Coordinates of C-alpha atoms in Angstrom, one line a residue:
M1 CA -4.0 51.1 0.1
K2 CA -0.5 50.3 -1.0
I3 CA 0.5 49.3 2.5
F4 CA -2.5 46.9 2.6
L5 CA -1.4 45.3 -0.7
I6 CA 2.2 45.0 0.4
V7 CA 1.2 43.4 3.7
S8 CA -1.3 41.1 1.9
L9 CA 1.3 40.0 -0.6
F10 CA 3.9 39.5 2.2
L11 CA 1.5 37.3 4.3
S12 CA 0.5 35.2 1.3
L13 CA 4.2 34.6 0.4
V14 CA 5.0 33.7 4.0
S15 CA 2.1 31.4 4.4
C16 CA 2.8 29.6 1.1
G17 CA 6.4 29.1 2.2
A18 CA 5.3 27.7 5.5
L19 CA 3.1 25.1 3.7
K20 CA 5.9 24.3 1.4
N21 CA 8.0 23.0 4.3
T22 CA 5.4 20.7 5.9
G23 CA 6.5 17.7 3.9
Y24 CA 2.9 17.1 2.7
K25 CA 2.9 15.4 -0.7
K26 CA -0.6 14.8 -2.1
N27 CA -0.9 11.4 -3.6
K28 CA 2.8 11.0 -4.1
P29 CA 4.5 7.8 -2.7
N30 CA 7.9 8.1 -1.1
T31 CA 10.9 6.4 -2.8
K32 CA 10.8 3.4 -0.4
A33 CA 7.2 2.7 -1.4
I34 CA 8.2 2.8 -5.1
R35 CA 11.0 0.4 -4.4
V36 CA 8.8 -2.0 -2.4
V37 CA 6.4 -2.1 -5.2
Q38 CA 9.2 -2.7 -7.7
H39 CA 10.4 -5.6 -5.6
A40 CA 6.9 -7.0 -5.4
K41 CA 6.5 -6.6 -9.2
S42 CA 9.7 -8.6 -9.8
Y43 CA 7.9 -11.7 -8.5
I44 CA 4.9 -11.4 -10.9
G45 CA 4.5 -14.9 -12.5
T46 CA 6.0 -16.7 -9.5
R47 CA 3.9 -19.7 -8.6
Y48 CA 2.1 -19.9 -5.3
K49 CA 3.7 -21.9 -2.5
Y50 CA 2.5 -21.9 1.0
G51 CA 5.2 -20.5 3.2
G52 CA 7.3 -19.6 0.2
V53 CA 9.6 -16.5 0.1
T54 CA 11.6 -17.1 -3.1
K55 CA 11.2 -17.1 -6.9
R56 CA 10.6 -20.8 -6.7
G57 CA 7.3 -20.1 -4.8
M58 CA 5.7 -17.4 -2.8
D59 CA 2.6 -17.0 -0.6
C60 CA 0.9 -13.6 -0.1
S61 CA 2.5 -12.7 3.2
G62 CA 5.9 -14.0 2.0
L63 CA 5.6 -11.6 -1.0
V64 CA 5.0 -8.6 1.3
Y65 CA 7.5 -9.8 3.9
T66 CA 10.2 -10.2 1.2
S67 CA 9.4 -6.9 -0.6
F68 CA 9.6 -4.9 2.6
S69 CA 12.7 -6.7 3.9
K70 CA 14.6 -5.6 0.7
E71 CA 14.2 -2.1 2.1
N72 CA 15.3 -3.1 5.6
I73 CA 11.7 -3.0 7.0
V74 CA 10.9 -6.0 9.1
L75 CA 7.3 -7.1 9.2
P76 CA 5.8 -10.2 10.8
R77 CA 5.6 -13.2 8.5
T78 CA 1.8 -13.8 8.5
S79 CA -1.0 -11.6 7.0
A80 CA -2.9 -11.6 10.3
A81 CA 0.2 -10.4 12.2
M82 CA 1.0 -7.8 9.6
S83 CA -2.5 -6.4 9.9
T84 CA -1.7 -5.3 13.4
R85 CA 1.1 -3.0 12.2
G86 CA 1.1 0.4 10.7
K87 CA -1.6 3.1 10.5
T88 CA -5.1 2.4 9.2
V89 CA -5.8 4.3 6.1
K90 CA -9.3 5.1 4.7
R91 CA -9.9 3.7 1.2
Q92 CA -10.0 7.1 -0.4
H93 CA -6.5 7.9 1.0
I94 CA -4.8 4.6 0.0
R95 CA -1.4 5.2 -1.7
K96 CA 1.2 3.1 -3.6
G97 CA 3.1 0.9 -1.1
D98 CA 0.2 0.6 1.4
L99 CA -1.0 -2.8 2.4
V100 CA -4.5 -4.1 1.8
F101 CA -5.9 -6.8 3.9
F102 CA -8.7 -9.3 3.2
K103 CA -10.8 -12.0 4.8
T104 CA -11.2 -14.6 2.0
G105 CA -12.8 -18.0 1.7
K106 CA -15.8 -19.5 3.3
S107 CA -15.1 -18.6 6.9
F108 CA -14.4 -14.8 6.6
K109 CA -13.4 -14.9 10.3
R110 CA -9.9 -13.5 10.2
I111 CA -7.4 -11.7 8.0
N112 CA -5.9 -14.3 5.8
H113 CA -4.7 -12.4 2.7
V114 CA -2.5 -9.4 2.1
G115 CA -1.3 -7.4 -0.9
V116 CA 0.8 -4.3 -1.7
V117 CA -0.9 -1.4 -3.5
S118 CA 0.9 -1.0 -6.8
K119 CA -1.1 1.6 -8.7
I120 CA -3.9 4.0 -8.3
S121 CA -5.7 5.0 -11.5
G122 CA -8.7 7.3 -10.9
S123 CA -11.0 5.4 -8.5
S124 CA -9.3 2.1 -9.3
I125 CA -6.8 0.6 -6.8
F126 CA -4.5 -2.2 -8.0
F127 CA -2.4 -4.4 -5.7
I128 CA 0.2 -7.2 -6.1
H129 CA -0.4 -10.4 -4.2
S130 CA 0.1 -14.1 -4.4
S131 CA -3.1 -16.0 -5.3
S132 CA -3.2 -19.6 -4.4
S133 CA -4.6 -20.4 -7.9
K134 CA -2.6 -18.0 -10.1
G135 CA 0.6 -17.2 -8.2
V136 CA 1.9 -13.6 -7.9
I137 CA -0.4 -11.3 -9.9
E138 CA -1.7 -7.8 -10.0
S139 CA -5.4 -7.4 -9.3
S140 CA -8.0 -4.6 -8.9
L141 CA -9.6 -3.9 -5.6
N142 CA -12.7 -3.0 -7.7
T143 CA -13.4 -6.5 -8.8
K144 CA -16.4 -8.1 -7.1
Y145 CA -14.5 -10.8 -5.2
W146 CA -11.8 -8.5 -3.9
A147 CA -14.2 -5.6 -3.0
K148 CA -16.3 -8.1 -1.0
S149 CA -13.3 -9.6 0.8
F150 CA -11.5 -6.2 1.5
K151 CA -11.4 -5.3 5.2
F152 CA -8.9 -2.4 5.5
A153 CA -5.6 -0.8 4.4
K154 CA -2.5 0.0 6.5
R155 CA 0.3 2.3 5.9
I156 CA 3.7 1.0 7.0
L157 CA 5.9 3.5 5.2
P158 CA 5.8 7.2 6.3
L159 CA 4.8 9.8 3.7

């Protein structure tokens, strides 16, 4: 009986140790993701400007492009081209730093908007983006407009 307990204890400790080294971090963004979001947040309040990539004006893909480039991660310059990069992530697995892609407007034919996930609170997903009417803002994916326009999320940064 004592041998069984000792063997059981040993196996449980070894298996826990093995899991500990897998690098799996449930719902915790990596430090690059945190810094990308901080870069994006630094532009909140910046006006919208088509093709813009500075504090004087920023479009949605310019915001993402600039925020990732601050971490030496090169992405294409348009939201449609960005949408071909990274690994697709199911909505329930979205994390801070992931990109969210949308088809907005009357046509809804192609990806034409992108944002960076900035916060997850319960079932609410928030993202930073540059809106043509409001400039760089943080919005919720749960609002009717964004939920309807949302197409998929991509992970650019490793866990």
